């Protein structure tokens, strides 16, 4: 048995509540050793992981790792929000009683870390000193070293955050136990995995995976699910799967901030790392605040809606990342950045990595390359056309490595929000951008965000599903209550942000994307800011304001006039069909505010009136 007291003393971890928590779970899981870690331990832990074969070198200061082949994405069916109040049950949160789930998880965790080290990771999911910092402290316990290495990149890790709390008991208790990955029946009837947030007890219990959001508990489990629940319970804030960027206009000297939700693997990281198109590069600069999570609140003094990124790093999708689509991402994983690649293709002789879309075709010399499962590509049958890298393969790097990181990304204040955008992968109907001034219509639009499923979660790719605010997998409580809370938080701001729905993913009949996307996505965003400033008028449609061709800066954009017409037009008949689906979608939710239904009826009526 581990000597918990000695390990905590050695690390100088004094908070008595943290010590109790560590002791309880050290006993339950039967861990042999306890090690309290901080960001300063990174180099040593990297070396240990290399020695143990958990990481492999990938050139200077870069590392490669492979997860168990059945453990490559979040599992939404196995993810549960448990509380002591049945009113917290929503359509998407897979609610269960805390009294049922806690014992079940404890049973699975009992003795499951025997012979292993239990790492204690004290972390903070906010810039230090931020208004929401009281909800940002947590301690993750994990039995997996690579999880520690990821957490050090993705969150601020240091013991002092836990010793400086006003209320020593106010931290999130997060326990991660990997379990025997080869015998968990992943995806079968006998699936043993459970990813549970006991939200009203601020306790996270995850068992059965060491991948991404299943295992880095500061990120999704705390940063989104627990954060959302806390924000609602305290009536103070929203925790959303949003990217957050700044746009600086050199000509006027003004700074704008836009946040927005796109479902998993739908473009948040790419948008946040965006380089302005060459023709706009002298005038505009885009800076990165966050690419996956934003917490939003109203500043008591200024009355403005503020946003901050609780994370400290990027866990980015590798697929299709290349010099043309995202040079910023490539530089954020340059040699010496200490980035970690997961589940990409790897060449152990040269240390090189590769993923689909990294270069137009895979490396010519197949010999020496391993696919993401570790199988030599030279041994593959010709008939095997499966990808070299897993579609959800990722890179992990800290914010400071991102070339366009905002100068004030770590500042306590956060930034004022000018616009909130939503966008999914939708192959038709949704135009390039449509702007919405009204708060209830904006929230209604977010709640009816539809998108095609992606590889970031287990399930079928390409099937259309609703993903309210891109938060469906992270919803912590009832959707009607969520809508009301959203209206309350944003509605309290003095200077209302403008809302917009964007779509980079409309396709032609031949399947190709109509809009070039990536860097050119800045153009509709600039139009949106101009609209908010009253510098352009756009064209009012039943579903929002759409830019005219003249208003949109299209200099140097590779698009035909026909395709441009398509992405700036509203197909009334298709939209009316969609309205019926939306009514059905909204009807599932309890306590949906009347203001949302009114917005729905206004849009439906505008579409009918516009028909003739
Ligand atoms: P999560 O980390 O899962 O939440 O994903 P994300 O929303 O940050 O998605 P990301 O930016 O990593 O993009 C996912 C995939 O979409 C990548 O393969 C990108 O290359 C692709 N993508 C991003 N932006 C665009 C775009 O404007 N057009 C097209 N066609 N593809 C894009
Ligand atoms: C997502 O799936 O939206 C992610 C990756 O950001 S994970 O951390 O695995 O949730
Ligand atoms: Mn995400």
Short mmCIF file of C-alpha atoms and ligand atoms in Angstrom, two decimals, residues 74 219-220 224 241-242 262-266 268-269 291-293 311 315 317 394 456 470 474, ligand 3:
data_model
loop_
_atom_site.label_atom_id
_atom_site.label_comp_id
_atom_site.label_asym_id
_atom_site.label_seq_id
_atom_site.Cartn_x
_atom_site.Cartn_y
_atom_site.Cartn_z
CA UNK A 74 -15.18 9.53 -26.74
CA UNK A 219 -10.86 19.16 -20.38
CA UNK A 220 -14.30 17.86 -21.29
CA UNK A 224 -17.62 21.37 -20.18
CA UNK A 241 -17.73 23.86 -26.63
CA UNK A 242 -16.65 27.10 -28.35
CA UNK A 262 -19.07 23.84 -34.05
CA UNK A 263 -19.64 20.17 -33.22
CA UNK A 264 -16.59 17.98 -32.58
CA UNK A 265 -14.25 17.71 -35.59
CA UNK A 266 -16.05 20.52 -37.47
CA UNK A 268 -13.01 25.10 -34.28
CA UNK A 269 -9.25 24.54 -34.09
CA UNK A 291 -10.16 26.25 -29.84
CA UNK A 292 -12.49 23.99 -27.88
CA UNK A 293 -13.94 25.47 -24.70
CA UNK A 311 -7.63 25.27 -21.22
CA UNK A 315 -5.86 18.61 -28.57
CA UNK A 317 -7.54 16.77 -35.10
CA UNK A 394 -4.67 14.05 -32.77
CA UNK A 456 -14.62 12.39 -32.84
CA UNK A 470 -22.48 21.90 -30.35
CA UNK A 474 -21.49 17.66 -23.04
MN1 LIG B 3 -14.14 19.49 -28.95
#
